[in-house]
Amino acid sequence: MPPLTARVRAPERSSIRVMYDLAEAHDGDLVRLEVGEPDFDTPEHVVDAAMRAARDGDTHYTPNAGTVACRDAISTVLADRYDLDYGVDELCVTVGGMEALLLAVLATVGPGEELLAPGPTWPNYETQAALADGTFTEVELPAETGYDLDPDLVVDAMSDDTAAVVLTTPNNPTGRVYDPADCQRVVDAARDHDAFVVADEVYLSLCYDRDARAVAEYAGQPDHVLTVGSCSKAYAMTGWRLGWLAGDADVLERVVTVRESTTACPSSVAQAAAEAALTGPQEPFEEMYAAFEERRDLVHDRLAEIPGVTAPRPEGAFYAFLDPGVDDSLALAKHLLREHGVVLAPGSGFGDAGRGHLRLSFANSRARLREGLDRLEAGLSTF
Ligand code: PLP
């Protein structure tokens, strides 16, 4: 067989994937706390809107940037909730936040150029940089501050090769919500380096302790900040694959041209569903939000009782990132799965700064979380 390209050979199989495969192959009861998606079903009125759209013949290609109605809905939500002013020409509806990120990386990171992200970091950015033939640099944030964004570290790491910086707030895997003023320092430094900032805000509506502030909003919406959002996490819509990219009209025009040759457009039916989610009744979202917040408290309080474990209080998203005081978090995760029936994601799957940690997703019922945390405590005592 002829050789495959370096760009598809470069990405390694993540330890999160390893745990997922082990869990799928495992026989017996497992408490799955490694999963990065809401355990709720999509709200009924959203499903109804999609079914109606399909029955009404809304089953064709849509404009490459997405339907005007869906972009209007996103535009309205960004304006009402985050005081952002993106018109339909400054928005592209994407196949999940994932495609928005990929398009943003392809648009901003050239061959040999650097994508930079504070770590621990969601691993997909590194893969996307590889797909753009760029490089990826993790700026390790200190565990002692609960992985709060230290703008000095990020600014010091920027160089002439830096083409874009990703800021993920609320953060996966740490649950940290960055201070807007710290983000602003990074935005200013990026401008000085002629680099972009990609604000990954797919968890922005899940902020528990602080107001949700978009990076672009605080920064006054400069043209070098691109914003990624999604219906996946807030509306329990991971399977619908519906997100968006917002930014400068010229950037979006190029992005939309490129996507004509990738996915062409997101699903027409999913766009109808997104419209209903974003502009319809918000009670289902509010109920899920309240459940996540309650579970956050439960998990944080229970982790504090487990000897040898430290874990900063998650401020957003649905992850706790804990330090169980071990070196090899993959070995620990395998032990917890095989011997104690609880599955967590090893921190080593989230870059060098995640080594020795575990990510616990609290997108699970209170009863299962209690059970899982009991199993975690038992498992740690036998490791
Ligand atoms: N960004 C972060 C930090 C994520 O955790 C995820 C999903 O887990 C995404 C983006 C992409 O989400 P989706 O493509 O489902 O919108």
PDB file of N, CA and C in Angstrom, residues 10 24 79-80 99 114 177 193 233 241 256-257 262 267 269 275 292 320 334 375:
ATOM      1  N   ALA A  10       0.075  11.276  12.226  1.00  0.00           N
ATOM      2  CA  ALA A  10       0.609  11.958  13.408  1.00  0.00           C
ATOM      3  C   ALA A  10      -0.220  11.742  14.687  1.00  0.00           C
ATOM      4  N   GLU A  24     -16.325  -0.413  26.922  1.00  0.00           N
ATOM      5  CA  GLU A  24     -17.277  -1.045  26.006  1.00  0.00           C
ATOM      6  C   GLU A  24     -17.127  -2.566  26.013  1.00  0.00           C
ATOM      7  N   ALA A  79     -26.444  37.999  20.931  1.00  0.00           N
ATOM      8  CA  ALA A  79     -26.689  39.396  21.296  1.00  0.00           C
ATOM      9  C   ALA A  79     -27.369  39.484  22.667  1.00  0.00           C
ATOM     10  N   ASP A  80     -28.422  38.663  22.867  1.00  0.00           N
ATOM     11  CA  ASP A  80     -29.203  38.767  24.107  1.00  0.00           C
ATOM     12  C   ASP A  80     -28.410  38.303  25.323  1.00  0.00           C
ATOM     13  N   GLU A  99     -16.479  21.042  14.077  1.00  0.00           N
ATOM     14  CA  GLU A  99     -16.173  21.524  12.732  1.00  0.00           C
ATOM     15  C   GLU A  99     -15.808  23.010  12.765  1.00  0.00           C
ATOM     16  N   GLU A 114       2.248  27.724  14.524  1.00  0.00           N
ATOM     17  CA  GLU A 114       1.926  27.151  15.828  1.00  0.00           C
ATOM     18  C   GLU A 114       0.516  27.496  16.306  1.00  0.00           C
ATOM     19  N   VAL A 177     -13.421  28.432  34.906  1.00  0.00           N
ATOM     20  CA  VAL A 177     -13.934  29.549  34.100  1.00  0.00           C
ATOM     21  C   VAL A 177     -12.901  30.666  34.192  1.00  0.00           C
ATOM     22  N   HIS A 193       1.107  40.004  18.256  1.00  0.00           N
ATOM     23  CA  HIS A 193       1.856  38.970  17.521  1.00  0.00           C
ATOM     24  C   HIS A 193       1.196  38.635  16.181  1.00  0.00           C
ATOM     25  N   LYS A 233     -23.791  20.746  24.374  1.00  0.00           N
ATOM     26  CA  LYS A 233     -23.714  20.565  25.827  1.00  0.00           C
ATOM     27  C   LYS A 233     -24.893  21.224  26.535  1.00  0.00           C
ATOM     28  N   ARG A 241     -25.122  17.246  16.077  1.00  0.00           N
ATOM     29  CA  ARG A 241     -23.952  17.854  15.456  1.00  0.00           C
ATOM     30  C   ARG A 241     -24.256  19.272  14.965  1.00  0.00           C
ATOM     31  N   VAL A 256     -16.525  29.734   4.833  1.00  0.00           N
ATOM     32  CA  VAL A 256     -17.721  29.175   4.190  1.00  0.00           C
ATOM     33  C   VAL A 256     -17.358  28.634   2.809  1.00  0.00           C
ATOM     34  N   THR A 257     -16.445  29.303   2.126  1.00  0.00           N
ATOM     35  CA  THR A 257     -16.005  28.825   0.808  1.00  0.00           C
ATOM     36  C   THR A 257     -15.330  27.463   0.940  1.00  0.00           C
ATOM     37  N   THR A 262     -16.075  20.471   2.183  1.00  0.00           N
ATOM     38  CA  THR A 262     -15.897  19.509   3.290  1.00  0.00           C
ATOM     39  C   THR A 262     -17.241  18.869   3.622  1.00  0.00           C
ATOM     40  N   SER A 267     -26.721  19.479   8.724  1.00  0.00           N
ATOM     41  CA  SER A 267     -28.010  18.861   8.428  1.00  0.00           C
ATOM     42  C   SER A 267     -29.130  19.900   8.513  1.00  0.00           C
ATOM     43  N   VAL A 269     -32.241  19.368   9.055  1.00  0.00           N
ATOM     44  CA  VAL A 269     -33.136  19.031  10.170  1.00  0.00           C
ATOM     45  C   VAL A 269     -32.511  19.474  11.500  1.00  0.00           C
ATOM     46  N   GLU A 275     -32.693  25.931  15.943  1.00  0.00           N
ATOM     47  CA  GLU A 275     -33.536  27.139  16.024  1.00  0.00           C
ATOM     48  C   GLU A 275     -34.506  27.016  17.195  1.00  0.00           C
ATOM     49  N   PHE A 292     -27.012  19.974  36.832  1.00  0.00           N
ATOM     50  CA  PHE A 292     -25.537  19.958  36.754  1.00  0.00           C
ATOM     51  C   PHE A 292     -24.933  20.689  37.962  1.00  0.00           C
ATOM     52  N   ALA A 320     -14.957  17.445  36.895  1.00  0.00           N
ATOM     53  CA  ALA A 320     -14.046  17.704  38.020  1.00  0.00           C
ATOM     54  C   ALA A 320     -12.702  17.108  37.610  1.00  0.00           C
ATOM     55  N   LYS A 334      -7.305   2.191  34.685  1.00  0.00           N
ATOM     56  CA  LYS A 334      -7.576   0.791  34.321  1.00  0.00           C
ATOM     57  C   LYS A 334      -7.911  -0.027  35.572  1.00  0.00           C
ATOM     58  N   ARG A 375     -17.055   3.933  44.759  1.00  0.00           N
ATOM     59  CA  ARG A 375     -16.141   2.984  44.092  1.00  0.00           C
ATOM     60  C   ARG A 375     -14.759   3.619  43.898  1.00  0.00           C
TER      61      ARG A 375
END
